[in-house]
Amino acid sequence: MANRYLIIHGHFYQPPRENPWILAIEPQDSAAPFENWNARINRECYAPNARSRLLTAEGEIKKLINNYQYLSFNFGPTLLSWMETADPDTYARIVEADRAAAHKRDGHGPALAQVYNHIIMPLATERDKRTQVRWGIADFKRRYGRQPEGMWLAETAVDLATLQVMAEEGLKFTVLSQGQAGAVRPLAARPVKSAGRAAAKKTAKSAPPVNEEWLDVSGGRVDPREPYRVFWGTGPKDYIDVFFYDGPVSRSIAFENLLSDGRSLLSRVEQAFGQPKEDGSPRLVNLATDGESYGHHFQFGDMALAWLFNHLEEQKGGDPIVLTNYGQYLALFPPVKEARIIDATSWSCAHGVERWRSDCGCNTGGGRGQWNQQWREPLRNGLDWLGGQLAETFEREAGRFLADPWAARDDYIQVVIADYSDEARADFIRKHQLGELDADDRRSVFKLMESQLMSLYMFTSCAWFFDDISGLEPVQNLRYALRAMELAQPYTRCDLVEGLLKYLSLIVPNETEYPGGLDIWRRLVTPDSLSGRALAAHWAAAELLEAPEVLSLFSTPNFNTGQVTRLSGEGLEVMAGSVELFDRRLGGGVTYQCLGIYSGGTHLAILVGEPEEPGVLADWTDEKVLQTALGEELSALSTLSIWDSMVRLMPLASRFVMDDLLPHSRANLLSAMVSDVYDEIKNHTRDLFHLNQHLLMMHRSSGSPLSWVERFIFRVMGEAELKRILAPAGCGKPVNMVSLANVLNKRGLVGIAKDEPTLGELSAGFFDRSFRELETSTAPKRILGEIASFIKIVKEEDFQLDLWKSQNQWYDLLNDPAFMSRLAIDEMEAMREIGDLLGFAGMKKPQLVLVPSAEGERSK
């Protein structure tokens, strides 16, 4: 049996970022050029690790490696929920990596579960601890199809109560930092009942001689090269096993650029094994870092891992290093020592868990070291108070409908991970209801359940990790708090918002733009609250301006359009209509009546009310009735008087203007509004170009710098020509490569403007369609030729395009036996040529292979 074992664990996590009213992540400017931080880090880290490049000495791609098959890893459930939709390919490779690795490692997969939404467990209530563990396990089982063996704790923050909950829920181990160990001793030294003495001695047969004294290992002095058992009682199951990761090497990975070279990483791992143990027992190097180290924090860090994993897989003879995971290692080598942990400690706060409740001094350097974090304590106290109020309300009110409200909350994860399907919601009610519930009762139940979900989300750890309450993370937690209060307020006995604001009023932000914590609440949190009327206003804007893009971001609610009546006049549009907002989380819908008026530019105004309110909206299904009700000829000049008529007709309605829409919806709406203008500009530009192209091209050939006007003309025309040339690819028809070369060359439309963003976007679509068509094409020669020609032209004209996805698609086809078996010799040569152009190490020249055909004849 080998003597040296290696585990590298990656904690892959991002906090939940969805707008709690629409279940979608809004664009985040700080993540540019990506739409949000999940998308950015996914492209820089999570996706590359699923297809990491192993390079030759010449820098060509030798092969792609799924690092997740060799890592130990955990992914935050909320991150995987996003990835499952946003990047299903990477998601599938993560799940498949666990299955494939388990097959090689005695049934032990590398994936660990995680406490559901990354709360600091020592600061959580007992009920919240248990819910976080149960939800983490349920989410894991749904994704990986097996029971998790271990669980990752947020920030490795731990106390004995947390470990006890984990063990009681069937988990076998967790991973902590060396600094969280207090003392150790041999298991043989542990006093046990006589019935268990023999078993204890058998487990610890290779332990040192019995020594009743504990060895103090605080300050990071515990030996991380073996697992330990942590007890909290004397019962036969009152324990869980713990791995303390190697701190110095892990820090070198996370902070010291050790990932710049795979060989350096290997050398550091070799050193960490140290000298062989006197008893000859195995040595384990187990490392743990944020998974984002491998690509996001350190560009190409995933490639250092890929090199290391490939090297260890190919090593022969000597004293090999065996890659393993925690579950397999624990099965092979159970602990022979027990440990005491230091309660209320973590891996990222030298003061225990104070980073998440006080100004302990731990920070990320915001304000050049001049900022303080005194805001953390009142934020923690305020949310603790709110959490208590919400829990009290939940227990009392849900107890009217459910046999055991807290058991129901633990089980509610089954509804969440089923994406609130009708079947999951119905099963949940049948299982937990206290007597037969009507529709209103069921809606109350789901409101209370969603309020509890939001109450857990508002404790997500990232809100306290960074340096100011004005940051994305604290604001996001406060948005969850606001949503939790909105859902629960009808059932509470006090004003929840007023209570929370008392704590926020004690906060002085570091960002001087916000004088106090109440300014954060009023300017960054409450504007995002979306009442039913505000949601209906978004629908009305989309209908009025015929711009469905306004609703493109919304995951929920569903907008079920009712009757819509439109009137048009000179420079004026009016719309009257009804919409049902169906929220799948709560079940059922609410109908709203809307009146909207648009008079050009950003002059948009909308009234939203409910059917039972005063007004004659129900009669406005006829254009003539609506026209009579408004009492004016429609024109831009009559806008104000028409608006006054609308307000009189709906006196209790809520009023909305352009600025009341979500920023993303507003941006989409503005884009839709100017699209006609842009099309007109393009038409004029096209006409001007064709009339004056000889003059423009002559100026270009003179070598004089292009003015911004000329660049604009060439860019607009170049985009139009590219779309025209590449359009046939979308229909499975040939692309004219001569025309493509002409438009991209240094004297062509795009070549002159050097418009790489436009080319990048259009070429990505071309490659994606072409590779997908190849998968099923019975005549792939043309498609292969077009792909090769396209890449050649782009390279010859020195355009810098992101070919990462195209490399992946080519590599998948290359390793698909069914596809490759269909290729003729010349088609295989075309595949080889594409591989060369994409930067892969050269394939061998295809050879003629004779195989029996179905008819018994020979074929190639």
PDB file of C-alpha atoms in Angstrom, residues 568-658:
ATOM      1  CA  SER A 568     -52.565  55.884 -31.146  1.00  0.00           C
ATOM      2  CA  GLY A 569     -52.407  59.522 -32.046  1.00  0.00           C
ATOM      3  CA  GLU A 570     -49.900  61.987 -33.377  1.00  0.00           C
ATOM      4  CA  GLY A 571     -46.872  61.537 -31.116  1.00  0.00           C
ATOM      5  CA  LEU A 572     -48.923  59.760 -28.445  1.00  0.00           C
ATOM      6  CA  GLU A 573     -49.698  56.179 -27.411  1.00  0.00           C
ATOM      7  CA  VAL A 574     -52.271  55.074 -24.814  1.00  0.00           C
ATOM      8  CA  MET A 575     -52.826  51.567 -23.478  1.00  0.00           C
ATOM      9  CA  ALA A 576     -55.438  50.086 -21.136  1.00  0.00           C
ATOM     10  CA  GLY A 577     -55.230  46.492 -20.041  1.00  0.00           C
ATOM     11  CA  SER A 578     -55.235  43.865 -17.328  1.00  0.00           C
ATOM     12  CA  VAL A 579     -52.597  41.360 -16.261  1.00  0.00           C
ATOM     13  CA  GLU A 580     -52.515  38.502 -13.795  1.00  0.00           C
ATOM     14  CA  LEU A 581     -49.252  38.132 -11.887  1.00  0.00           C
ATOM     15  CA  PHE A 582     -48.838  34.468 -11.007  1.00  0.00           C
ATOM     16  CA  ASP A 583     -46.119  33.762  -8.427  1.00  0.00           C
ATOM     17  CA  ARG A 584     -45.214  30.081  -8.505  1.00  0.00           C
ATOM     18  CA  ARG A 585     -43.596  30.388  -5.065  1.00  0.00           C
ATOM     19  CA  LEU A 586     -46.814  31.417  -3.341  1.00  0.00           C
ATOM     20  CA  GLY A 587     -49.361  29.767  -5.620  1.00  0.00           C
ATOM     21  CA  GLY A 588     -52.159  31.738  -7.182  1.00  0.00           C
ATOM     22  CA  GLY A 589     -52.157  35.118  -8.862  1.00  0.00           C
ATOM     23  CA  VAL A 590     -53.337  38.677  -8.461  1.00  0.00           C
ATOM     24  CA  THR A 591     -54.898  40.693 -11.262  1.00  0.00           C
ATOM     25  CA  TYR A 592     -54.084  44.359 -11.878  1.00  0.00           C
ATOM     26  CA  GLN A 593     -55.576  46.964 -14.174  1.00  0.00           C
ATOM     27  CA  CYS A 594     -53.205  49.334 -15.957  1.00  0.00           C
ATOM     28  CA  LEU A 595     -53.411  52.595 -17.878  1.00  0.00           C
ATOM     29  CA  GLY A 596     -50.335  53.879 -19.660  1.00  0.00           C
ATOM     30  CA  ILE A 597     -49.418  56.878 -21.762  1.00  0.00           C
ATOM     31  CA  TYR A 598     -46.309  57.566 -23.817  1.00  0.00           C
ATOM     32  CA  SER A 599     -45.525  60.814 -25.618  1.00  0.00           C
ATOM     33  CA  GLY A 600     -41.999  60.220 -26.885  1.00  0.00           C
ATOM     34  CA  GLY A 601     -38.510  60.295 -25.415  1.00  0.00           C
ATOM     35  CA  THR A 602     -38.612  59.134 -21.796  1.00  0.00           C
ATOM     36  CA  HIS A 603     -42.100  60.557 -21.209  1.00  0.00           C
ATOM     37  CA  LEU A 604     -43.768  57.401 -19.955  1.00  0.00           C
ATOM     38  CA  ALA A 605     -46.435  57.324 -17.222  1.00  0.00           C
ATOM     39  CA  ILE A 606     -48.416  54.353 -15.907  1.00  0.00           C
ATOM     40  CA  LEU A 607     -51.301  53.922 -13.468  1.00  0.00           C
ATOM     41  CA  VAL A 608     -51.808  50.554 -11.763  1.00  0.00           C
ATOM     42  CA  GLY A 609     -54.823  49.583  -9.684  1.00  0.00           C
ATOM     43  CA  GLU A 610     -56.871  46.552  -8.754  1.00  0.00           C
ATOM     44  CA  PRO A 611     -60.217  45.558 -10.286  1.00  0.00           C
ATOM     45  CA  GLU A 612     -62.289  46.298  -7.197  1.00  0.00           C
ATOM     46  CA  GLU A 613     -61.106  49.910  -6.999  1.00  0.00           C
ATOM     47  CA  PRO A 614     -63.276  52.793  -8.332  1.00  0.00           C
ATOM     48  CA  GLY A 615     -63.002  53.336 -12.078  1.00  0.00           C
ATOM     49  CA  VAL A 616     -64.416  52.023 -15.320  1.00  0.00           C
ATOM     50  CA  LEU A 617     -61.447  49.977 -16.455  1.00  0.00           C
ATOM     51  CA  ALA A 618     -63.564  46.919 -16.904  1.00  0.00           C
ATOM     52  CA  ASP A 619     -65.469  48.719 -19.677  1.00  0.00           C
ATOM     53  CA  TRP A 620     -62.353  49.775 -21.538  1.00  0.00           C
ATOM     54  CA  THR A 621     -62.166  46.754 -23.771  1.00  0.00           C
ATOM     55  CA  ASP A 622     -63.508  48.798 -26.656  1.00  0.00           C
ATOM     56  CA  GLU A 623     -61.473  51.503 -28.343  1.00  0.00           C
ATOM     57  CA  LYS A 624     -64.432  53.853 -28.683  1.00  0.00           C
ATOM     58  CA  VAL A 625     -65.299  53.513 -24.979  1.00  0.00           C
ATOM     59  CA  LEU A 626     -61.715  54.244 -24.027  1.00  0.00           C
ATOM     60  CA  GLN A 627     -61.560  57.208 -26.407  1.00  0.00           C
ATOM     61  CA  THR A 628     -64.751  58.654 -24.945  1.00  0.00           C
ATOM     62  CA  ALA A 629     -63.486  58.145 -21.387  1.00  0.00           C
ATOM     63  CA  LEU A 630     -60.345  60.122 -22.111  1.00  0.00           C
ATOM     64  CA  GLY A 631     -62.347  62.878 -23.796  1.00  0.00           C
ATOM     65  CA  GLU A 632     -59.576  64.238 -25.994  1.00  0.00           C
ATOM     66  CA  GLU A 633     -58.175  63.867 -29.463  1.00  0.00           C
ATOM     67  CA  LEU A 634     -54.923  61.970 -29.114  1.00  0.00           C
ATOM     68  CA  SER A 635     -51.904  64.116 -29.796  1.00  0.00           C
ATOM     69  CA  ALA A 636     -48.753  65.104 -28.003  1.00  0.00           C
ATOM     70  CA  LEU A 637     -50.352  68.484 -27.249  1.00  0.00           C
ATOM     71  CA  SER A 638     -53.139  66.834 -25.265  1.00  0.00           C
ATOM     72  CA  THR A 639     -50.838  64.684 -23.092  1.00  0.00           C
ATOM     73  CA  LEU A 640     -51.402  66.563 -19.827  1.00  0.00           C
ATOM     74  CA  SER A 641     -55.177  66.751 -20.121  1.00  0.00           C
ATOM     75  CA  ILE A 642     -55.389  63.060 -21.031  1.00  0.00           C
ATOM     76  CA  TRP A 643     -53.232  62.205 -18.044  1.00  0.00           C
ATOM     77  CA  ASP A 644     -55.537  64.226 -15.792  1.00  0.00           C
ATOM     78  CA  SER A 645     -58.493  62.263 -17.151  1.00  0.00           C
ATOM     79  CA  MET A 646     -56.705  58.991 -16.449  1.00  0.00           C
ATOM     80  CA  VAL A 647     -55.967  60.026 -12.867  1.00  0.00           C
ATOM     81  CA  ARG A 648     -59.616  60.982 -12.279  1.00  0.00           C
ATOM     82  CA  LEU A 649     -60.712  57.615 -13.606  1.00  0.00           C
ATOM     83  CA  MET A 650     -58.286  55.747 -11.290  1.00  0.00           C
ATOM     84  CA  PRO A 651     -58.001  57.923  -8.182  1.00  0.00           C
ATOM     85  CA  LEU A 652     -56.566  55.141  -5.979  1.00  0.00           C
ATOM     86  CA  ALA A 653     -54.085  53.850  -8.531  1.00  0.00           C
ATOM     87  CA  SER A 654     -50.330  53.859  -7.994  1.00  0.00           C
ATOM     88  CA  ARG A 655     -48.305  55.995 -10.378  1.00  0.00           C
ATOM     89  CA  PHE A 656     -45.098  54.937 -12.096  1.00  0.00           C
ATOM     90  CA  VAL A 657     -42.671  56.639 -14.464  1.00  0.00           C
ATOM     91  CA  MET A 658     -39.563  55.510 -16.306  1.00  0.00           C
TER      92      MET A 658
END
